[in-house]
Amino acid sequence: MRKRMIDPGFWNDSKVIKLSIPARLLYVGLWQYADDEGFFLDDIPAIKRTLFPDQKFDVQGSFTELHGFLTEYSVSPHGRAYQITHFCDWQKLNRPTPSKIKPFCTLTESSLNPHGVLTEDSLRTHSEEKRIEEKGREAGSTESDKLIPDSLFTNEEPKSDPPNSPPSSKKKKTVPRRAGIPPELQPSVSRIVGKINELAGAHYHEDRPGALKTLLARLNGGETEADCLAVVEDRWQKWGADKTMIEHFNPTTLFREENFAKYLANAQRNGNGNASSKVEFLDNDRVRVDGFTMSRADYERRYAKRQRDA
Amino acid sequence: MQNGKETPKFIEPEEARIRWLKSFDSKAGRYFPSGFKAQDQTVGALLRGTLTVICARPGIGKTAFLFALAYRQARAGVQTYFYNLEMSVEGMWNRLACLQDESLRLKELNEEEISDEKKARLAELSAELVTFSPRFFESTEAREIFAAAQAAIEPSSQSVLFLDYIGLMTDRTIGPDRYKVVTEAARCLSELARRLNIPVVAAQQFNQAIEGRSDKIPNLSDLADSAEISKTASMVLALTREEDDILNVFCMKNRNGPMRVSYGLRFDGPRVAVEDWK
């Protein structure tokens, strides 16, 4: 089992929402169960033991539902293995461990996915794909279509999503190159950039995604707006009055992958990052807000309006 | 006897029992209602022998809250002693007048021309106020503060001592080391409360850490200058004001009652007065 990221786009993906809730949960669980290239052996009892040890959960049934999301391989002599299709699109790994299963895998007939014939692209690791992407850029190619693996294209209708096809975040990934910031991220980006500008008196433009590349990567990678704001506030406290460090108070440094986790941990340790109050309604007309108990009337007077406004 | 001094002794259980029972017979009140209904119901009254610390960032309303407490004690017939290390007596009387007369505004008393008619009205008001005014003390020197308190206040009397604020105290014998001065001052205030057997209420600043936090919920570690204040105080109340007219009070520590409780008071900006919600 490994730590994985859940892309916010996952929950609204047109293919994912067609799955039952247990199948979605199993799909996320399989990301953790699979190795760093998305491979795992076909061992349903072991999957159940690992992911749902104490629950009555029909793993087999949900697994069948995930058929379109998995590529089947035969493993010599009699076994089977699966790879989570487009695993590398959902999971960005820094130093992936090479799969121990992959070398023993050969495609079976059912490996043919709904897009057509499975190509070598489907077997590329994330780093291989990145290398190809970079090569394409070096060659002066700006056509984002060339960055999309062949396996994402359908033979019939390239633009529409065929039924039961795996989630295709690769397409999403290429959108910012053409159209700037994805619309669903625009409000968050606007608020985060606004906060940076407000604190530092800077003039970062949210319509220039170049400077916001790392921020977009964090938001696409599952970090929340609140986390990003917490990092901004915390770093400002640390660097705002420091002439040497203030030059690093920019989106590129703040949201760079290798810095972000450290900054966020610091922010949480310093008490930043909990902008909204935690409210619990207790017995006897008492309310607990952020750990402090008060009367219901007092809560209504002091917090309720603000909470509603928020 | 050792070198002419009596050897310190333990208090025997029987003596402790007598003292305990005697405390219920005492004509002097055992506790002092704060005068704020919300406070008395939530965290309890001011108790004898305890140090209560009121803390907040600058401009939130520490002095206003402290002075409102003192005013309510004075109105209840308690002898009130107020060490105002930050403001002049005239300035405190301006606030006192605003507390007493709801039609007055602090700005008007501070900045506007006062007509003869108004002066006559203020003279009349002052005759009322003199009975509710605390006794003020303006020196910042710690030793003078403690000496004055011990000379003026009778132990176990109906008295409450207020100090605004600990961070401004100085100590010639210690020098400019703020940490040492404040640490020593906090210990002495606590000792003074115990020795005189009266409540002591002192204000102290918060450091800047709270400003950067998005939730603005105070911690004991936000107290400026010395952690000794939170250790020696029996009760620590933190003030925040996110809305202009609401003063949030958080009980961060309470040795004799509930802690992690909170209540709100009404802050009247133009009068700089703190009041219960009606």
Short mmCIF file of N, CA, C and O in Angstrom, two decimals, chain A residues 7 9 13 86-93 125-134 137 144-145 147-149 152 167-182 184-185 209 213 216-217 220-221:
data_model
loop_
_atom_site.label_atom_id
_atom_site.label_comp_id
_atom_site.label_asym_id
_atom_site.label_seq_id
_atom_site.Cartn_x
_atom_site.Cartn_y
_atom_site.Cartn_z
N ASP A 7 -7.11 13.26 -7.40
CA ASP A 7 -7.35 14.48 -8.18
C ASP A 7 -8.78 14.95 -7.93
O ASP A 7 -9.71 14.14 -7.94
N GLY A 9 -10.67 16.39 -9.79
CA GLY A 9 -11.47 16.13 -10.99
C GLY A 9 -12.00 14.71 -11.04
O GLY A 9 -12.92 14.41 -11.80
N ASP A 13 -15.57 13.23 -12.82
CA ASP A 13 -15.25 12.69 -14.13
C ASP A 13 -16.47 11.97 -14.70
O ASP A 13 -17.16 11.21 -14.01
N HIS A 86 -4.23 4.43 -17.50
CA HIS A 86 -3.97 5.85 -17.26
C HIS A 86 -3.65 6.15 -15.81
O HIS A 86 -3.92 7.23 -15.29
N PHE A 87 -3.08 5.15 -15.14
CA PHE A 87 -2.67 5.33 -13.74
C PHE A 87 -1.77 6.56 -13.60
O PHE A 87 -1.92 7.38 -12.69
N CYS A 88 -0.85 6.70 -14.56
CA CYS A 88 0.13 7.79 -14.47
C CYS A 88 -0.51 9.16 -14.71
O CYS A 88 0.08 10.19 -14.38
N ASP A 89 -1.69 9.17 -15.30
CA ASP A 89 -2.36 10.46 -15.49
C ASP A 89 -2.94 10.96 -14.17
O ASP A 89 -2.99 12.15 -13.91
N TRP A 90 -3.40 10.01 -13.35
CA TRP A 90 -3.99 10.41 -12.07
C TRP A 90 -2.94 10.57 -10.99
O TRP A 90 -3.13 11.29 -10.02
N GLN A 91 -1.86 9.85 -11.11
CA GLN A 91 -0.83 9.85 -10.07
C GLN A 91 0.48 10.39 -10.61
O GLN A 91 1.04 9.82 -11.54
N LYS A 92 0.93 11.48 -10.05
CA LYS A 92 2.22 12.04 -10.46
C LYS A 92 3.26 11.63 -9.41
O LYS A 92 3.20 12.12 -8.27
N LEU A 93 4.13 10.73 -9.74
CA LEU A 93 5.09 10.24 -8.76
C LEU A 93 6.47 10.82 -9.04
O LEU A 93 6.89 10.89 -10.19
N THR A 125 5.71 4.53 -18.77
CA THR A 125 5.65 5.08 -17.41
C THR A 125 5.51 6.59 -17.52
O THR A 125 5.71 7.17 -18.59
N HIS A 126 5.22 7.18 -16.37
CA HIS A 126 5.03 8.63 -16.33
C HIS A 126 6.30 9.36 -16.82
O HIS A 126 6.24 10.29 -17.60
N SER A 127 7.48 8.84 -16.36
CA SER A 127 8.71 9.54 -16.74
C SER A 127 8.99 9.39 -18.23
O SER A 127 9.49 10.32 -18.86
N GLU A 128 8.63 8.22 -18.77
CA GLU A 128 8.82 8.05 -20.22
C GLU A 128 7.95 9.04 -20.99
O GLU A 128 8.38 9.66 -21.95
N GLU A 129 6.69 9.17 -20.50
CA GLU A 129 5.77 10.09 -21.18
C GLU A 129 6.30 11.52 -21.13
O GLU A 129 6.24 12.26 -22.08
N LYS A 130 6.86 11.85 -19.96
CA LYS A 130 7.36 13.20 -19.78
C LYS A 130 8.52 13.47 -20.74
O LYS A 130 8.62 14.53 -21.33
N ARG A 131 9.38 12.43 -20.88
CA ARG A 131 10.52 12.57 -21.78
C ARG A 131 10.03 12.83 -23.21
O ARG A 131 10.52 13.67 -23.92
N ILE A 132 9.00 12.07 -23.59
CA ILE A 132 8.47 12.21 -24.94
C ILE A 132 7.89 13.62 -25.12
O ILE A 132 8.09 14.27 -26.13
N GLU A 133 7.16 14.06 -24.04
CA GLU A 133 6.58 15.41 -24.08
C GLU A 133 7.65 16.46 -24.31
O GLU A 133 7.52 17.33 -25.16
N GLU A 134 8.76 16.32 -23.52
CA GLU A 134 9.84 17.31 -23.63
C GLU A 134 10.48 17.29 -25.00
O GLU A 134 10.78 18.32 -25.58
N ARG A 137 8.42 19.18 -27.33
CA ARG A 137 8.54 20.62 -27.17
C ARG A 137 9.84 21.14 -27.78
O ARG A 137 9.88 22.15 -28.42
N SER A 144 -0.80 20.44 -28.91
CA SER A 144 -1.01 19.63 -27.72
C SER A 144 -1.49 18.22 -28.08
O SER A 144 -1.31 17.30 -27.30
N ASP A 145 -2.10 18.06 -29.24
CA ASP A 145 -2.57 16.73 -29.63
C ASP A 145 -1.43 15.72 -29.61
O ASP A 145 -1.63 14.57 -29.29
N LEU A 147 0.87 15.54 -27.56
CA LEU A 147 1.24 15.16 -26.20
C LEU A 147 0.27 14.12 -25.65
O LEU A 147 0.47 13.58 -24.59
N ILE A 148 -0.80 13.90 -26.35
CA ILE A 148 -1.78 12.94 -25.86
C ILE A 148 -1.39 11.56 -26.36
O ILE A 148 -1.17 11.37 -27.55
N PRO A 149 -1.26 10.58 -25.46
CA PRO A 149 -0.91 9.25 -25.93
C PRO A 149 -1.93 8.73 -26.93
O PRO A 149 -3.12 9.03 -26.82
N LEU A 152 -5.40 7.31 -26.11
CA LEU A 152 -6.56 8.13 -25.73
C LEU A 152 -7.47 8.41 -26.91
O LEU A 152 -8.59 8.89 -26.74
N PRO A 167 -11.22 7.17 -17.25
CA PRO A 167 -11.18 8.63 -17.14
C PRO A 167 -9.96 9.18 -17.88
O PRO A 167 -8.87 8.67 -17.75
N SER A 168 -10.22 10.21 -18.66
CA SER A 168 -9.15 10.70 -19.53
C SER A 168 -8.68 12.07 -19.10
O SER A 168 -9.01 13.07 -19.70
N SER A 169 -7.96 12.11 -17.98
CA SER A 169 -7.51 13.42 -17.50
C SER A 169 -6.39 13.98 -18.37
O SER A 169 -6.01 15.11 -18.24
N LYS A 170 -5.83 13.12 -19.26
CA LYS A 170 -4.80 13.58 -20.17
C LYS A 170 -5.32 14.74 -21.01
O LYS A 170 -4.64 15.70 -21.27
N LYS A 171 -6.60 14.61 -21.37
CA LYS A 171 -7.21 15.68 -22.16
C LYS A 171 -7.24 16.96 -21.34
O LYS A 171 -6.90 18.01 -21.80
N LYS A 172 -7.64 16.80 -20.05
CA LYS A 172 -7.72 17.97 -19.17
C LYS A 172 -6.36 18.64 -19.06
O LYS A 172 -6.23 19.82 -19.07
N LYS A 173 -5.34 17.78 -18.97
CA LYS A 173 -4.00 18.30 -18.76
C LYS A 173 -3.56 19.20 -19.91
O LYS A 173 -2.84 20.16 -19.73
N THR A 174 -4.03 18.88 -21.10
CA THR A 174 -3.59 19.65 -22.25
C THR A 174 -4.39 20.94 -22.43
O THR A 174 -3.94 21.83 -23.11
N VAL A 175 -5.55 21.01 -21.77
CA VAL A 175 -6.39 22.20 -21.96
C VAL A 175 -5.69 23.50 -21.54
O VAL A 175 -5.69 24.45 -22.31
N PRO A 176 -5.01 23.54 -20.35
CA PRO A 176 -4.40 24.81 -19.95
C PRO A 176 -3.42 25.36 -20.96
O PRO A 176 -3.26 26.55 -21.05
N ARG A 177 -2.78 24.49 -21.71
CA ARG A 177 -1.82 24.98 -22.70
C ARG A 177 -2.51 25.83 -23.75
O ARG A 177 -1.94 26.72 -24.31
N ARG A 178 -3.75 25.51 -24.01
CA ARG A 178 -4.46 26.26 -25.05
C ARG A 178 -5.27 27.41 -24.47
O ARG A 178 -5.31 28.49 -24.98
N ALA A 179 -5.97 27.08 -23.37
CA ALA A 179 -6.98 28.05 -22.92
C ALA A 179 -6.66 28.68 -21.58
O ALA A 179 -7.54 29.19 -20.92
N GLY A 180 -5.42 28.65 -21.12
CA GLY A 180 -5.08 29.25 -19.84
C GLY A 180 -5.54 28.38 -18.69
O GLY A 180 -5.31 27.18 -18.70
N ILE A 181 -6.22 28.99 -17.71
CA ILE A 181 -6.58 28.26 -16.50
C ILE A 181 -7.93 27.57 -16.69
O ILE A 181 -8.88 28.19 -17.18
N PRO A 182 -8.04 26.30 -16.29
CA PRO A 182 -9.33 25.61 -16.44
C PRO A 182 -10.42 26.38 -15.68
O PRO A 182 -10.16 26.85 -14.57
N GLU A 184 -12.91 25.60 -13.87
CA GLU A 184 -13.26 25.18 -12.51
C GLU A 184 -12.21 25.63 -11.48
O GLU A 184 -12.49 25.71 -10.28
N LEU A 185 -11.01 25.94 -11.95
CA LEU A 185 -9.96 26.38 -11.01
C LEU A 185 -9.86 27.90 -10.92
O LEU A 185 -9.18 28.44 -10.06
N PRO A 209 -1.03 32.13 -17.15
CA PRO A 209 -0.78 30.90 -16.43
C PRO A 209 0.69 30.51 -16.33
O PRO A 209 1.05 29.66 -15.52
N LYS A 213 2.16 28.22 -13.06
CA LYS A 213 2.26 26.81 -13.43
C LYS A 213 2.29 25.91 -12.19
O LYS A 213 1.59 24.91 -12.12
N LEU A 216 -1.11 25.82 -10.43
CA LEU A 216 -2.06 24.97 -11.14
C LEU A 216 -1.73 23.50 -10.92
O LEU A 216 -2.63 22.68 -10.75
N ALA A 217 -0.44 23.20 -10.89
CA ALA A 217 -0.04 21.80 -10.67
C ALA A 217 -0.50 21.33 -9.29
O ALA A 217 -0.99 20.22 -9.14
N ASN A 220 -4.33 20.99 -9.38
CA ASN A 220 -4.66 19.79 -10.17
C ASN A 220 -4.25 18.52 -9.44
O ASN A 220 -4.86 17.48 -9.62
N GLY A 221 -3.24 18.65 -8.61
CA GLY A 221 -2.74 17.47 -7.89
C GLY A 221 -3.53 17.17 -6.63
O GLY A 221 -3.17 16.26 -5.89
#
